[in-house]
Amino acid sequence: MTATSTRPAARARPFNWLPVKIWALYIVGLIPAVWYFYLGATGNLGADPVVTFEHNLGFWAIRFLLATLAVTPIFILGGPNLIAYRRALGLLGFWYVLFHFTVYLTLDRALDFSAIIPDIVKRPYITIGMLGFIMLIPLALTSNRFSIRRLGPRWNKLHKLSYLVIIAGVVHFVMSTKVLIVEQTIYIVLTALLLGFRVFKKPIMNWRKERMKAKRLAKA
Amino acid sequence: TPIRIGNKVDDAKGETVTPKESATTYNNFYEFGTDKSDPAKNAGKFKPLPWAIKVDGMVAKPQTFGYEDLLATMPIEERIYRFRCVEAWSMVIPWDGFQLSELLKKVEPLGSAKYVAFETVVRPEEMPGQKGYFQPLPWPYVDGLRLDEAMQPLTLMAVGMYGEALPNQSGAPIRLIVPWKYGFKSIKSIVRITLTDKEPPCSWNKAAANEYGFYSNVNPKRDHPRWSQATERRIGGKSGFFSGGGERRDTLMFNGYEEVASLYSGMDLIKTYY
């Protein structure tokens, strides 16, 4: 009767919602791309649909990459632990960069490589954007358990590239526009805060430890 | 309000006219905001009438012209022109207006006058882009032409488009149209025109001299430092990705208005006079 004796234990284990929530994040995260594609394909994305689509994909790429980099600071500063969602956020960022680049190649440039190659080589903002995309590829390829186990501590080192990726992304965006406006300023400030946090992470963590210790002592 | 039009001239050689809805909802007019959809959204408070343009400087008869007078006395034509933005998009627009040369003749430019300076109105209360912390350019917006460019028959003072008075977001009630130059040279909502002997300042040239030159003639061979000018996206109205929305075409020298080439004979339009 071993089968019946194990069953109650299995039933007692609570259902794990986490994988469901992660898949939901992937689906919700892709809604902007699908929505803008639908608007653009049906002629509802304004007078210049290709560029509007291209730019919106770029904005969402930067937003997801910033969200990825916000996971650790949010936790250390006393917020919720969102580490389980970090891979999904990062991969969404990668997909949006990929969509953005694909739209540039196809809808915008119609695969005219005699225009695309000089663009990438000669225009600093496109070169920088391209470098950001290239640096993102190994990060996307190693975003799985196998790579984490296989690479060990080197995985952490490799994924520090994400700092350069976000810098490249924001610089690419800011350089592509004619004047500095609110939107770019917000992205610059957020990037500076998130990367600045990495610089001051140790003192911040020490300060937290000290505070916790002080609390414990006060209680005792 | 409809505009009374005399002659009709198609200077875009039969190219498809951009739908009015696109031409009046996709605009660069930083006085109303920096996004291309901002002017149509934010220009509602602007009161274009009454309006007057002061024409002064090196002229024998400086005068102030009322908008109504200009409308009643100037020979207004429909001119269909290609319009090429420095950002590499383009439209085809039927403007209603009169030649700037007709206006300048009335004030009798002096022999010493070599340039014409233009100035846009400053009304922060009616133009939200002129208020607040993030002001992309110093106001007023200014631009200028050489006198012979201003006298060129293609150079138009537009009071309407698509047969109707200019909407606020398109530079009401009166603006310049120089079809062989990038769009930012075609200054909007003009309150003052001054004839001078010195090259007048241009807002975009002052903001980034290496990117926007005084001449800014449409030139497929002279790249903007950040993008190629060899091709342009023709704004095609409410069409989707797969029905011509944002279709690319080759950019033409002087936007196809080769008759202006003689104005620049012997000038290096790539390195010096871009």
mmCIF file of N, CA and C in Angstrom, chain A residues 47, chain B residues 15-24 90-94 162 234-237:
data_model
loop_
_atom_site.group_PDB
_atom_site.id
_atom_site.type_symbol
_atom_site.label_atom_id
_atom_site.label_comp_id
_atom_site.label_asym_id
_atom_site.label_seq_id
_atom_site.Cartn_x
_atom_site.Cartn_y
_atom_site.Cartn_z
ATOM 1 N N ALA A 47 1.067 58.615 -38.889
ATOM 2 C CA ALA A 47 1.504 58.936 -40.239
ATOM 3 C C ALA A 47 2.783 58.206 -40.638
ATOM 4 N N GLU B 15 3.156 63.759 -58.266
ATOM 5 C CA GLU B 15 3.299 62.810 -57.154
ATOM 6 C C GLU B 15 2.067 62.885 -56.255
ATOM 7 N N THR B 16 1.746 61.754 -55.638
ATOM 8 C CA THR B 16 0.546 61.683 -54.801
ATOM 9 C C THR B 16 0.633 62.648 -53.629
ATOM 10 N N VAL B 17 -0.409 63.451 -53.480
ATOM 11 C CA VAL B 17 -0.459 64.403 -52.376
ATOM 12 C C VAL B 17 -0.668 63.637 -51.063
ATOM 13 N N THR B 18 0.079 64.044 -50.043
ATOM 14 C CA THR B 18 -0.061 63.424 -48.714
ATOM 15 C C THR B 18 -1.448 63.729 -48.162
ATOM 16 N N PRO B 19 -2.126 62.727 -47.591
ATOM 17 C CA PRO B 19 -3.445 63.021 -47.010
ATOM 18 C C PRO B 19 -3.343 64.142 -45.972
ATOM 19 N N LYS B 20 -4.349 65.000 -45.992
ATOM 20 C CA LYS B 20 -4.348 66.158 -45.093
ATOM 21 C C LYS B 20 -4.198 65.722 -43.639
ATOM 22 N N GLU B 21 -4.837 64.615 -43.295
ATOM 23 C CA GLU B 21 -4.784 64.174 -41.896
ATOM 24 C C GLU B 21 -3.352 63.897 -41.444
ATOM 25 N N SER B 22 -2.556 63.280 -42.330
ATOM 26 C CA SER B 22 -1.158 63.025 -41.968
ATOM 27 C C SER B 22 -0.375 64.319 -41.880
ATOM 28 N N ALA B 23 -0.599 65.202 -42.862
ATOM 29 C CA ALA B 23 0.186 66.434 -42.911
ATOM 30 C C ALA B 23 -0.124 67.353 -41.737
ATOM 31 N N THR B 24 -1.274 67.174 -41.108
ATOM 32 C CA THR B 24 -1.638 68.081 -40.010
ATOM 33 C C THR B 24 -1.597 67.398 -38.646
ATOM 34 N N SER B 90 9.373 62.707 -45.790
ATOM 35 C CA SER B 90 8.899 63.713 -46.734
ATOM 36 C C SER B 90 7.401 63.595 -46.969
ATOM 37 N N MET B 91 6.846 64.674 -47.479
ATOM 38 C CA MET B 91 5.419 64.719 -47.820
ATOM 39 C C MET B 91 5.276 65.471 -49.139
ATOM 40 N N VAL B 92 4.054 65.479 -49.673
ATOM 41 C CA VAL B 92 3.724 66.329 -50.826
ATOM 42 C C VAL B 92 2.503 67.144 -50.401
ATOM 43 N N ILE B 93 2.656 68.476 -50.393
ATOM 44 C CA ILE B 93 1.613 69.297 -49.781
ATOM 45 C C ILE B 93 1.166 70.426 -50.712
ATOM 46 N N PRO B 94 -0.149 70.606 -50.877
ATOM 47 C CA PRO B 94 -0.641 71.757 -51.626
ATOM 48 C C PRO B 94 -0.733 72.987 -50.711
ATOM 49 N N TYR B 162 -4.128 72.793 -48.489
ATOM 50 C CA TYR B 162 -5.322 72.028 -48.875
ATOM 51 C C TYR B 162 -6.526 72.955 -49.060
ATOM 52 N N ARG B 234 8.536 58.411 -47.356
ATOM 53 C CA ARG B 234 7.402 59.229 -47.781
ATOM 54 C C ARG B 234 6.226 58.937 -46.861
ATOM 55 N N ILE B 235 5.808 59.963 -46.146
ATOM 56 C CA ILE B 235 4.682 59.802 -45.230
ATOM 57 C C ILE B 235 3.432 59.574 -46.067
ATOM 58 N N GLY B 236 2.824 58.393 -45.880
ATOM 59 C CA GLY B 236 1.793 57.974 -46.818
ATOM 60 C C GLY B 236 0.388 57.956 -46.290
ATOM 61 N N GLY B 237 0.156 58.606 -45.167
ATOM 62 C CA GLY B 237 -1.209 58.612 -44.664
ATOM 63 C C GLY B 237 -1.515 57.378 -43.865
#
